[in-house]
Short mmCIF file of C-alpha atoms in Angstrom, two decimals:
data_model
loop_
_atom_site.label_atom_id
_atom_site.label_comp_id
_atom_site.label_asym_id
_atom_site.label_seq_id
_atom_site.Cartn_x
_atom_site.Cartn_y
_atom_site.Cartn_z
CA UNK A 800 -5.08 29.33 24.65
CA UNK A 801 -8.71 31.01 25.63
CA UNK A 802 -10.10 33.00 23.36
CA UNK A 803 -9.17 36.57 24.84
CA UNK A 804 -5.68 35.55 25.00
CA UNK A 805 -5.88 34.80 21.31
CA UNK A 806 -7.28 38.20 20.48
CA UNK A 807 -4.55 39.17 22.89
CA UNK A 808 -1.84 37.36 20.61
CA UNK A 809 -3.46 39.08 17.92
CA UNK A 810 -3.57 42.78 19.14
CA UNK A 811 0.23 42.71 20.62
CA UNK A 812 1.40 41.69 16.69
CA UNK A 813 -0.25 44.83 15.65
CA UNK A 814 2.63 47.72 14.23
CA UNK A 815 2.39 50.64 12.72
CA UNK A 816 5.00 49.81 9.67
CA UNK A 817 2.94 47.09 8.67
CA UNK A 818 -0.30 48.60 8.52
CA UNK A 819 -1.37 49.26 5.13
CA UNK A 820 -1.91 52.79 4.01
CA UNK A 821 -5.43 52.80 3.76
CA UNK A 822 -5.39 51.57 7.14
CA UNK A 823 -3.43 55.02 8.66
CA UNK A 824 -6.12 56.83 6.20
CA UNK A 825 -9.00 55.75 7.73
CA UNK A 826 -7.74 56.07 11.26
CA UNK A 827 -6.66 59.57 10.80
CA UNK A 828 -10.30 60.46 9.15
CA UNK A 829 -12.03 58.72 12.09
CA UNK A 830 -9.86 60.61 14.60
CA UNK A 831 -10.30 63.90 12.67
CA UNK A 832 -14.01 63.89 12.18
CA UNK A 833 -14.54 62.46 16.43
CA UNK A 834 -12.22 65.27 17.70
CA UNK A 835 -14.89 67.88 15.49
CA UNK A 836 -17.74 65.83 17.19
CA UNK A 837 -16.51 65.70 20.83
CA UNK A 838 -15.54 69.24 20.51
CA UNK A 839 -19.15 70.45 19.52
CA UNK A 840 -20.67 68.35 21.50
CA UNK A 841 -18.65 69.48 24.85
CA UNK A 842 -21.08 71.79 25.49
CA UNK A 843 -24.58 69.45 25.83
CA UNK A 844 -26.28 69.20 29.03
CA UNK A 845 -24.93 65.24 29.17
CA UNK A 846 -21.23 66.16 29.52
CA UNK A 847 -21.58 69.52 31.77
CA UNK A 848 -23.84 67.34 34.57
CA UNK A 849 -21.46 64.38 34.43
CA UNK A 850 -18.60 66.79 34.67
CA UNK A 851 -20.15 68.56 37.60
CA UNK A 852 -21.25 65.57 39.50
CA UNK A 853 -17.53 64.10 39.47
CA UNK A 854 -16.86 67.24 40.91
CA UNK A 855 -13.99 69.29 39.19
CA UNK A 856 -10.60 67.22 40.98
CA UNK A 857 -7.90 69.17 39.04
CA UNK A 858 -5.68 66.55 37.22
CA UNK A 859 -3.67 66.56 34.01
CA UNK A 860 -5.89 65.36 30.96
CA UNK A 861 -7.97 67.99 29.08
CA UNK A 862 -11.60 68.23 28.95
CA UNK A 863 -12.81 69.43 25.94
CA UNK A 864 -14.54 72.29 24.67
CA UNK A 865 -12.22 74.16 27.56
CA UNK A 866 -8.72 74.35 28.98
CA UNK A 867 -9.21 72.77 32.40
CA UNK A 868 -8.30 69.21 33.17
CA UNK A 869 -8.87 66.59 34.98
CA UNK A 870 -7.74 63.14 36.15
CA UNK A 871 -7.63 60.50 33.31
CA UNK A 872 -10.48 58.23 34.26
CA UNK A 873 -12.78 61.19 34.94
CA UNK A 874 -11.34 62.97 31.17
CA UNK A 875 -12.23 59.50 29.80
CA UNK A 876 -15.88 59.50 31.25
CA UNK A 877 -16.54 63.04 30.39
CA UNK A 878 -15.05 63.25 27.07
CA UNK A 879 -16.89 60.11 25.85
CA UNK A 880 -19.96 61.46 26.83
CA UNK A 881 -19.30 64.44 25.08
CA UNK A 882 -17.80 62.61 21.93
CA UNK A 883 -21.51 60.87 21.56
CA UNK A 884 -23.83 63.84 22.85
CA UNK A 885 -25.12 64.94 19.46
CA UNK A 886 -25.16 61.28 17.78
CA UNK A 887 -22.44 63.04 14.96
CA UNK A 888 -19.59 60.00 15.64
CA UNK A 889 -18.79 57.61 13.21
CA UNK A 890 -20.23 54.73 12.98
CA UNK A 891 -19.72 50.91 11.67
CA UNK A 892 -21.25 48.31 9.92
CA UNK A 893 -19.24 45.73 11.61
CA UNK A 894 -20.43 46.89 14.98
CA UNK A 895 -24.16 47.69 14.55
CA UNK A 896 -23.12 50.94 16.57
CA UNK A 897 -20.27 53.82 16.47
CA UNK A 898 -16.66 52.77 16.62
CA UNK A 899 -14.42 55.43 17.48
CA UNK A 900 -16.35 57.26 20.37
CA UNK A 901 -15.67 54.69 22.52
CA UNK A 902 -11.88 54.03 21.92
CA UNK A 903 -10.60 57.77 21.33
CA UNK A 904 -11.14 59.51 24.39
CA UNK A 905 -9.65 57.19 26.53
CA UNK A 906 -6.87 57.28 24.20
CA UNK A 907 -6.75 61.22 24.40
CA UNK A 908 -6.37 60.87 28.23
CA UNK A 909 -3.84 57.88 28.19
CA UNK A 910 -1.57 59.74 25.93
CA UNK A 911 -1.70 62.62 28.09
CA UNK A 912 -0.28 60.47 30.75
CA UNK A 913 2.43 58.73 29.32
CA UNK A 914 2.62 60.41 26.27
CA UNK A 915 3.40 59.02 22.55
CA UNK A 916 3.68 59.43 18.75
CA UNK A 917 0.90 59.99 16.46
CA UNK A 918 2.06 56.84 14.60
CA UNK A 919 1.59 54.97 18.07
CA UNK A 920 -2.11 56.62 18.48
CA UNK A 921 -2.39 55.85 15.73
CA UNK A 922 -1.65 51.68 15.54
CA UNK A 923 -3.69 51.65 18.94
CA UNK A 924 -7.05 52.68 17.88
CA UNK A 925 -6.39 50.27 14.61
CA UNK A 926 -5.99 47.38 17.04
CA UNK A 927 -8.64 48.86 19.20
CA UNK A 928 -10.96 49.55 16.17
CA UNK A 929 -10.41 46.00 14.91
CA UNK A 930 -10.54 43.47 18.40
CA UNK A 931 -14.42 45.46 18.93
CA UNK A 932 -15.49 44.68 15.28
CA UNK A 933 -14.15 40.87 15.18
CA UNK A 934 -16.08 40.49 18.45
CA UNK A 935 -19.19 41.89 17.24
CA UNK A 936 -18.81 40.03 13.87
CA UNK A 937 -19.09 36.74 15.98
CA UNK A 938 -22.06 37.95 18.26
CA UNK A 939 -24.22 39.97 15.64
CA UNK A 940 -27.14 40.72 14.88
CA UNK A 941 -28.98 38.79 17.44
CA UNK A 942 -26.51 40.65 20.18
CA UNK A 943 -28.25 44.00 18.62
CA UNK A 944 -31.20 42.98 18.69
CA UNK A 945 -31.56 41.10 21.96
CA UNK A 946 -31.43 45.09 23.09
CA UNK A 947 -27.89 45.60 23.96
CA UNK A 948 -26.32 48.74 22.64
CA UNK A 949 -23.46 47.37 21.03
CA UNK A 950 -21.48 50.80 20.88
CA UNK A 951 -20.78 50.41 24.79
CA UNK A 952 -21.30 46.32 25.20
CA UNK A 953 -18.76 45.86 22.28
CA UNK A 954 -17.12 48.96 22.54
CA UNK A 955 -15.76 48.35 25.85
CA UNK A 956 -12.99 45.82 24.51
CA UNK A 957 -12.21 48.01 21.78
CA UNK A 958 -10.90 50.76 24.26
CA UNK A 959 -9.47 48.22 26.54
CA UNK A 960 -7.38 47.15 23.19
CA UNK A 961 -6.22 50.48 22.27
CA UNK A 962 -5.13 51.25 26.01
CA UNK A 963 -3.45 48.32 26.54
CA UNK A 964 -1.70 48.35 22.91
CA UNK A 965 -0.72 52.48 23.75
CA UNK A 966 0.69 51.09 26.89
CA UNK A 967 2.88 47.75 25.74
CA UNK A 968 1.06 45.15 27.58
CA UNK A 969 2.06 41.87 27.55
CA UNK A 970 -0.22 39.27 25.39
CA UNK A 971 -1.27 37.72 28.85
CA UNK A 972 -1.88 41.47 30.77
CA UNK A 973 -4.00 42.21 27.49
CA UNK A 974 -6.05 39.16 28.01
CA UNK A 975 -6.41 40.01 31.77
CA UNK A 976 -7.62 43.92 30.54
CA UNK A 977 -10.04 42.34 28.34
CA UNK A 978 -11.39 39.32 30.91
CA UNK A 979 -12.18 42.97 33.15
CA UNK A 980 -13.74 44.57 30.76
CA UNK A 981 -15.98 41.89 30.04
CA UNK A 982 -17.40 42.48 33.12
CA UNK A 983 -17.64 46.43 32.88
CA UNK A 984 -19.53 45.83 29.76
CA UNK A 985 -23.29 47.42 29.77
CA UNK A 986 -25.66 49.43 27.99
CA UNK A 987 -29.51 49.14 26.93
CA UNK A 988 -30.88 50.35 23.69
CA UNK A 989 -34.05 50.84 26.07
CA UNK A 990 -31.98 54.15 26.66
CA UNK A 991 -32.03 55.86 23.36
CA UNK A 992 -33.04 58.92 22.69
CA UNK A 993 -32.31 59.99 26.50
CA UNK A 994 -28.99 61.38 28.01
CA UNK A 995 -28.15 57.58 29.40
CA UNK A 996 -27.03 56.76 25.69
CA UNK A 997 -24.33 59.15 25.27
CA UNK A 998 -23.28 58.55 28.76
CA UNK A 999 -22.57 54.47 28.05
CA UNK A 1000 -19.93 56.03 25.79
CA UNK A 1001 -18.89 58.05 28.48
CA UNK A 1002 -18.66 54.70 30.59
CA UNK A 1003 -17.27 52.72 27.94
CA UNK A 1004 -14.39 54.97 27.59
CA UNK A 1005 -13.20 55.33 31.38
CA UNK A 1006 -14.17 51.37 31.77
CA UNK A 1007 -11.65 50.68 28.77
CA UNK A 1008 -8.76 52.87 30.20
CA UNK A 1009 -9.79 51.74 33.80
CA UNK A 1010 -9.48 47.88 32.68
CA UNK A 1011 -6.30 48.36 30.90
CA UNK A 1012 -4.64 49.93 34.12
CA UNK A 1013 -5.64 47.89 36.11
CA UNK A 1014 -4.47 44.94 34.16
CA UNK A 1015 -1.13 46.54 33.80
CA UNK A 1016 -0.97 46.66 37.58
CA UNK A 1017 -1.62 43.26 38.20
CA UNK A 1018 -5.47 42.84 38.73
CA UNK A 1019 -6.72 39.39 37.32
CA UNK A 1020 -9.63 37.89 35.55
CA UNK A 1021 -10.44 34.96 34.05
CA UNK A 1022 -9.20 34.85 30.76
CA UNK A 1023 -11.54 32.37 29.64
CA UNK A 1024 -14.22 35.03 29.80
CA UNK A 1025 -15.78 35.46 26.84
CA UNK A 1026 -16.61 31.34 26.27
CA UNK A 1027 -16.86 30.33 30.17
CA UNK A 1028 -20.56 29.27 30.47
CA UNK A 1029 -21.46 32.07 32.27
CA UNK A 1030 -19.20 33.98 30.12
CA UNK A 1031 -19.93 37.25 27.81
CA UNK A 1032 -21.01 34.95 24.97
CA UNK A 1033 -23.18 32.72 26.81
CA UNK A 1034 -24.83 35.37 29.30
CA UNK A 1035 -25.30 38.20 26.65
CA UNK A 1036 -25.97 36.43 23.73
CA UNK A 1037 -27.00 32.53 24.40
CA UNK A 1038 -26.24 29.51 23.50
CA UNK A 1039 -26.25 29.00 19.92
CA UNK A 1040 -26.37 32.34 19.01
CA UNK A 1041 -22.53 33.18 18.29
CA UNK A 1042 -19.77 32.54 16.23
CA UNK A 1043 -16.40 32.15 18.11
CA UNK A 1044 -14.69 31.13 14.68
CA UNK A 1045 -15.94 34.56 12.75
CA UNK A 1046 -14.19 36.49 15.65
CA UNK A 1047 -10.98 35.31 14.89
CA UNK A 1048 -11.40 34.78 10.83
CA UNK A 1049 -8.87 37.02 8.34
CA UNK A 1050 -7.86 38.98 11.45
CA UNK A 1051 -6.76 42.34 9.92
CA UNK A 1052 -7.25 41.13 6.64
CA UNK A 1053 -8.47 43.40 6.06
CA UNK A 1054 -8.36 45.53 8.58
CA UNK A 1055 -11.88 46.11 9.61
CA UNK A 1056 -10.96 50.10 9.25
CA UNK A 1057 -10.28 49.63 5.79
CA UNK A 1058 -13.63 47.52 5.05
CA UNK A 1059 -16.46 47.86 5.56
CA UNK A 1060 -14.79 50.99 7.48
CA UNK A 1061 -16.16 53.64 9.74
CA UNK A 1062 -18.72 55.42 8.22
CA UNK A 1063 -18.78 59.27 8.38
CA UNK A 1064 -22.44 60.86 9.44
CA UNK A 1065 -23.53 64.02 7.73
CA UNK A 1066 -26.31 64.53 9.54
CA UNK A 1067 -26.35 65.19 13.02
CA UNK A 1068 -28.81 62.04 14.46
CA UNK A 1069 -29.82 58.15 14.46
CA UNK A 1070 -27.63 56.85 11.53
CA UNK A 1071 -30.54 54.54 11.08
CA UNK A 1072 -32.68 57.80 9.75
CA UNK A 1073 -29.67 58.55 7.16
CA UNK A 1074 -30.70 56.49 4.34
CA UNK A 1075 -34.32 57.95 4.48
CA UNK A 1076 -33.03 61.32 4.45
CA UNK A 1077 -30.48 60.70 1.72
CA UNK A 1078 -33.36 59.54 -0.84
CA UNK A 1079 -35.67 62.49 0.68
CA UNK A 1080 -33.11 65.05 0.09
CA UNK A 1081 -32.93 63.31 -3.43
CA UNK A 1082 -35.93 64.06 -4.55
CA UNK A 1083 -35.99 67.14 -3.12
CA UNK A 1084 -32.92 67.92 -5.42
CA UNK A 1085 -35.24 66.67 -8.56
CA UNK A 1086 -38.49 67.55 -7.64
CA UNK A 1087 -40.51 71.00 -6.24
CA UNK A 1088 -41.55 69.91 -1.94
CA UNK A 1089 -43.64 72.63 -0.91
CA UNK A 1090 -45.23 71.63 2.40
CA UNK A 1091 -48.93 71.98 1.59
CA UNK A 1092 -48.73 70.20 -1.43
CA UNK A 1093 -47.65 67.18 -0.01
CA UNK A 1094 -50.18 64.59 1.71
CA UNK A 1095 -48.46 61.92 2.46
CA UNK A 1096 -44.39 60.48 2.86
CA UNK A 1097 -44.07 56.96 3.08
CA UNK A 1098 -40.76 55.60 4.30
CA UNK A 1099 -39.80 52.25 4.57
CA UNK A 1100 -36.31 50.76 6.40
CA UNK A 1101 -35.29 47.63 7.65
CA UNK A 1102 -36.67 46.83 10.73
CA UNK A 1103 -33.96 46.40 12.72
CA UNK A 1104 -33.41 49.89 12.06
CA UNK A 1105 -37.42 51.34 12.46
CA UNK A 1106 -37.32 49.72 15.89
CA UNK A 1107 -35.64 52.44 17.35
CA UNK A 1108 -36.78 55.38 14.78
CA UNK A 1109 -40.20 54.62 14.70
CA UNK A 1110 -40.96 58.27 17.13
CA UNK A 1111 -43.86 60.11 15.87
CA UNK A 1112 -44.06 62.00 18.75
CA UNK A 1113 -40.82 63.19 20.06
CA UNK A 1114 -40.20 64.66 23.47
CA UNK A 1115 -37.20 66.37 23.23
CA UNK A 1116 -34.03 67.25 21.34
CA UNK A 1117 -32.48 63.97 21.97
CA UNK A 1118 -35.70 62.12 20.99
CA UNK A 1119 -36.16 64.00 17.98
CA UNK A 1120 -32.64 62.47 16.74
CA UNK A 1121 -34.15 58.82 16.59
CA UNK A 1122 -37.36 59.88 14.74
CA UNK A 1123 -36.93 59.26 11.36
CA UNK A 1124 -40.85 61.52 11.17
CA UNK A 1125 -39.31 64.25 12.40
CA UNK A 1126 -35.71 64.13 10.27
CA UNK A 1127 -37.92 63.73 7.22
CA UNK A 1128 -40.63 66.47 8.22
CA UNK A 1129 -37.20 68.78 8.77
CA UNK A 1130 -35.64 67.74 5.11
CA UNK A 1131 -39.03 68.13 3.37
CA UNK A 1132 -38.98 71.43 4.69
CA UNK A 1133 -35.62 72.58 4.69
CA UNK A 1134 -33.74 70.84 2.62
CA UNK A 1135 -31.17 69.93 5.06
CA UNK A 1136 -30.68 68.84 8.59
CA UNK A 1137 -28.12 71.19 11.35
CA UNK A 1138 -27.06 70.74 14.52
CA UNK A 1139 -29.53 73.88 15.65
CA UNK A 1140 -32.63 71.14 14.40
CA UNK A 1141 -31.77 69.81 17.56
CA UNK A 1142 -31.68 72.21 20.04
CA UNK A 1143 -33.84 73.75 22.79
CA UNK A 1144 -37.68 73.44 21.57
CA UNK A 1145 -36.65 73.34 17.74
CA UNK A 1146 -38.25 69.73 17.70
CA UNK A 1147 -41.87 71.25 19.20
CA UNK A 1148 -41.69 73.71 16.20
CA UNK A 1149 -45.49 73.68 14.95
CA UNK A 1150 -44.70 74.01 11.30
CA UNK A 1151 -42.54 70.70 11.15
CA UNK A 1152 -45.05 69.01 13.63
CA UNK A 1153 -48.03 69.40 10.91
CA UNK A 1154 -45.94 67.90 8.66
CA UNK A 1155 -44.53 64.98 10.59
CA UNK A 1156 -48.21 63.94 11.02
CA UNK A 1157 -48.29 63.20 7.22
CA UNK A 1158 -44.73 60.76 7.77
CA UNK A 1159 -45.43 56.85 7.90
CA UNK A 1160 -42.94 55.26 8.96
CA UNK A 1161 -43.07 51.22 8.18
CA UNK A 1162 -40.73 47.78 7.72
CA UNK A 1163 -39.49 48.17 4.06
CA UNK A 1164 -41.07 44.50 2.41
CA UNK A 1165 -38.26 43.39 0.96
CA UNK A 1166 -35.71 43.63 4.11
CA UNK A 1167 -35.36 40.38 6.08
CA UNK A 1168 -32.96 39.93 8.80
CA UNK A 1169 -29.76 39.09 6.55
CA UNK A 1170 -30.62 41.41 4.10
CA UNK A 1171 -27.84 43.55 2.33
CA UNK A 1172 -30.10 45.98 2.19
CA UNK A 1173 -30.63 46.92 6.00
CA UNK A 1174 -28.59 49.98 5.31
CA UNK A 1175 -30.97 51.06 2.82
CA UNK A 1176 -34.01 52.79 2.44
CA UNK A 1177 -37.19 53.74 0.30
CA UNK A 1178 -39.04 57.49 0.12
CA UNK A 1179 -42.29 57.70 -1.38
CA UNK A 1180 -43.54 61.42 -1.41
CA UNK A 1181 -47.51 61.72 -2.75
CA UNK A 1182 -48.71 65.59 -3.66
CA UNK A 1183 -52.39 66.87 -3.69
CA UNK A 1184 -52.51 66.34 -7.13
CA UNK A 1185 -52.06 62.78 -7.32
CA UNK A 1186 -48.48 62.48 -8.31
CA UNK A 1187 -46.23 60.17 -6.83
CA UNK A 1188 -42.47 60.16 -6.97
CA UNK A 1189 -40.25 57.46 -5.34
CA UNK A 1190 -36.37 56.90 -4.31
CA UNK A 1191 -34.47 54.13 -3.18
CA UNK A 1192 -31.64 53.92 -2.09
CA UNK A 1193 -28.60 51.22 -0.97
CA UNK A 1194 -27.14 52.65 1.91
CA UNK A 1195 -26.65 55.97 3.05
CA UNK A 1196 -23.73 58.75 1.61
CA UNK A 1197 -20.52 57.89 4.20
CA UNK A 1198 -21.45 54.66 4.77
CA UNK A 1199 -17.76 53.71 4.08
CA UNK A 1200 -15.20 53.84 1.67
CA UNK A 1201 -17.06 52.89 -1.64
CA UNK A 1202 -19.79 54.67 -0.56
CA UNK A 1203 -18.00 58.69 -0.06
CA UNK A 1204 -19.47 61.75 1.49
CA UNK A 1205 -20.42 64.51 -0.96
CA UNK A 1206 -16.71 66.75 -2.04
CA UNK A 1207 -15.94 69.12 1.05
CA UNK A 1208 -18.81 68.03 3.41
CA UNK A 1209 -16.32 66.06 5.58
CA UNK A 1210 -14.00 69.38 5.99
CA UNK A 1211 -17.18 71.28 6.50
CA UNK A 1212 -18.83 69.43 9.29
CA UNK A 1213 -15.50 69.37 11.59
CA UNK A 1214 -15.48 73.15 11.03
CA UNK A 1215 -18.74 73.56 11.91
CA UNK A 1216 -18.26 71.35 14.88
CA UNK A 1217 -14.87 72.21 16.20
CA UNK A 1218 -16.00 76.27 15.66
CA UNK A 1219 -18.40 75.71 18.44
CA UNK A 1220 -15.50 75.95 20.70
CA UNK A 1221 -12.51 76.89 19.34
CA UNK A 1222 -12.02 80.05 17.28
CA UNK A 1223 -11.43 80.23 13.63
CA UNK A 1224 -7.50 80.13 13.75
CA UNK A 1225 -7.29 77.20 16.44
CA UNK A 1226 -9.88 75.00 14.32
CA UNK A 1227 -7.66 75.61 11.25
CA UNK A 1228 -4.28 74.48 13.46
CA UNK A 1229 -5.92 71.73 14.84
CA UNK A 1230 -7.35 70.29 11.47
CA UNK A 1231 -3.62 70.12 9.86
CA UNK A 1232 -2.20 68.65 12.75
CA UNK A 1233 -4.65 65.66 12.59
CA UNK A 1234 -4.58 65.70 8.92
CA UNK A 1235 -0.60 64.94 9.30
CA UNK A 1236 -1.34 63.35 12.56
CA UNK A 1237 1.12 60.10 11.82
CA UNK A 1238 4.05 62.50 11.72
CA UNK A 1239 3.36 63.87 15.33
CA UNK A 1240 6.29 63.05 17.88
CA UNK A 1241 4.35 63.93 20.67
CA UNK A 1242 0.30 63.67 21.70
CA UNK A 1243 0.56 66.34 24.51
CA UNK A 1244 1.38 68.94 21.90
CA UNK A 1245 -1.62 67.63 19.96
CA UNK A 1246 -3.68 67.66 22.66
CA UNK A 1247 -3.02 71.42 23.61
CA UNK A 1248 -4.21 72.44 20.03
CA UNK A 1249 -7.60 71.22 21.39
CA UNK A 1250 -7.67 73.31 24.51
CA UNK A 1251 -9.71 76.31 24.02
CA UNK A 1252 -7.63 79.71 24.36
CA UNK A 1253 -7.52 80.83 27.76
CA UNK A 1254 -9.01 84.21 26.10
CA UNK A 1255 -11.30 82.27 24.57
CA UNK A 1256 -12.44 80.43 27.23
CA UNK A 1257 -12.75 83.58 29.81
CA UNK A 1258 -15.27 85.26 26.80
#
């Protein structure tokens, strides 16, 4: 057998009664907390110009942040976009990018069309969740960073899995869906910081669902292409730079869900900034930070992280959420970063701009490239009068299971999200339904708890 028909082999043997508990858990927080996410970032200029370059063709999956719909490619593309638009998704150590953006709304718009149980949502974006981590655990970290973003590279057989799963394809259709999908797979960390990042989600989404259909209708690919020698493995990552045997190691055990598991953002930018401002806001907690006492902040991160954070000069909104100067500038002041720190000219604000010029940003010593430690980071804050005060820390709050958000920040931020578009009563609805998502007998039902009001929507 190739390898993809393997992972094929492995993804059709995937059911929902013998998932573990903690499994169902950590799919339903994942789904909960990228709903919240898509929902507030619907709005962003990313989603409304794909959505109005496709044109509007009426069709019957829901776009959200409205009640108008679309066909289920198009649904997939501009959900997806929307899902990553503020950089609020999950995200994964496994992956070296965000998990459940990818997978979810193409999902959303394949249930829609064929309909299905939460359970059965649910054991798809488990397998879907788990065949893009297993790949990446055989590719990383040179496949991160050789420059691919590994969100939409890697992502792009993780939604192919869950589609394929939701729809009962055969072990060899699944390996066909996942041959195509090698091909659809793209995305550039060059991109970053720029609308083109939340829009490979976008891609990766639609290209998932797309493969999967097409796969189910017959459309072929060579299976053999992940280890051909012009393959995925060979052409995006090199000879001698893999590890076919790590992709198919302890296959769902444990599930990859389960541990390391997704990890939950509480801030709204670059997870790479999060451990920073975890150990800012810290010692902000401890220690007096008013801004013209302090000369100097020194943070240091792993550089695999600082290659993409290290912005002292940010151009926009979307730039502002990969410089870890300008997080830190807006903790030091604030003592806590929104969604609003984001927005219009809020990163040109003159106040934190003086400040950010007193942020040095630098490779932490200690981190080399296998380093447990390249989730951490280390804060050094130096006042006018000489004193110092430091804090380091392992890995930021979220950053999986063993490793919680603060009690009620996770049911905060999807109220704060989802209230962006839905009124109060609707967010509340919509929050127990995916909190007893596994018991749902039907997605479209779900789904219509995410459409905005018509009322709503007119105002």
């Amino acid at each position: 057998m190739t390898l993809l028909e393997q992972i094929a082999e492995k993804i059709g043997a995937i059911r929902y009664e013998d998932l573990p508990c903690e499994a169902i858990e950590w799919a339903k927080i994942a789904i909960l907390d990228t709903v919240g996410v898509t929902l507030a970032g619907a709005g962003e200029d990313c989603a409304r110009i794909v959505e109005q370059t496709l044109g509007g063709a009426r069709g019957e999956c829901l776009i959200f942040g409205g009640d108008h719909r679309m066909g289920p490619l198009d649904a997939a593309l501009i959900n997806g976009t929307a899902a990553h638009a503020l950089d609020y998704d999950d995200v994964s150590n496994s992956l070296g990018g965000h998990p459940s953006a990818p997978i979810l709304p193409a999902l959303f718009a394949l249930a829609e069309t064929q309909d299905c149980t939460g359970a059965a949502f649910i054991t798809a974006y488990v397998a879907g969740f788990e065949t893009e981590t297993r790949i990446a655990r055989g590719v990383h970290f040179h496949h991160y960073e050789k420059g691919w973003h590994p969100t939409a590279t890697l992502g792009v057989f993780g939604a192919t899995a869950a589609c394929c799963h939701l729809m009962g394809l055969s072990i060899a259709q699944t390996a066909q869906g996942l041959a195509i999908a090698a091909s659809f797979a793209s995305g550039l960390k060059a991109n970053f910081g720029t609308m083109t990042k939340p829009l490979h989600v976008g891609h990766t989404a639609r290209s998932g669902l797309f493969a999967a259909m097409l796969a189910k209708g017959g459309f072929t690919a060579n299976p053999s292409a992940l280890e051909h020698k012009q393959g995925f493995l060979m052409v995006f990552n090199g000879e001698g730079t893999f590890d076919v045997e790590a992709i198919l190691k302890d296959w769902g055990n444990p599930y990859d869900v389960v541990r390391p598991g997704p990890a939950i953002k509480q801030y709204p930018c670059c997870g790479s900034t999060h451990p920073a401002l975890d150990a800012l806001l810290a010692l902000r907690g401890e220690h007096a930070m008013p801004a013209d006492k302090v000369v100097r902040i020194d943070s240091w991160t792993h550089p695999r992280r600082l290659a993409h954070t290290n912005r002292p000069d940010p151009k926009s909104g979307l730039d502002a959420k990969f410089s870890v100067q300008y997080c830190l500038a807006r903790a030091a002041l604030q003592g806590q970063i929104r969604l609003e720190d984001f927005e219009g000219d809020a990163y040109d604000d003159p106040v934190v701009r003086a400040l950010m010029t007193r942020v040095h940003a630098a490779p932490h010593p200690d981190a080399g490239t296998e380093n447990e430690e390249a989730l951490g980071a280390e804060v050094r804050v130096t006042f006018d009068d000489g004193e110092v005060i430091t804090k380091k820390v392992g890995a930021a709050l979220g950053r999986g299971p063993e490793n919680p958000l603060p009690a009620g920040t996770f049911a905060a931020k999807f109220a704060d999200c989802a209230s962006r578009a839905l009124p109060p009563a609707s967010v509340a609805r919509l929050q127990a339904m995916l909190e007893t998502l596994e018991t749902a007998p039907s997605l479209r039902a779900l789904v219509a708890a995410i459409a905005v009001p018509k009322r709503a929507a007119a105002e």
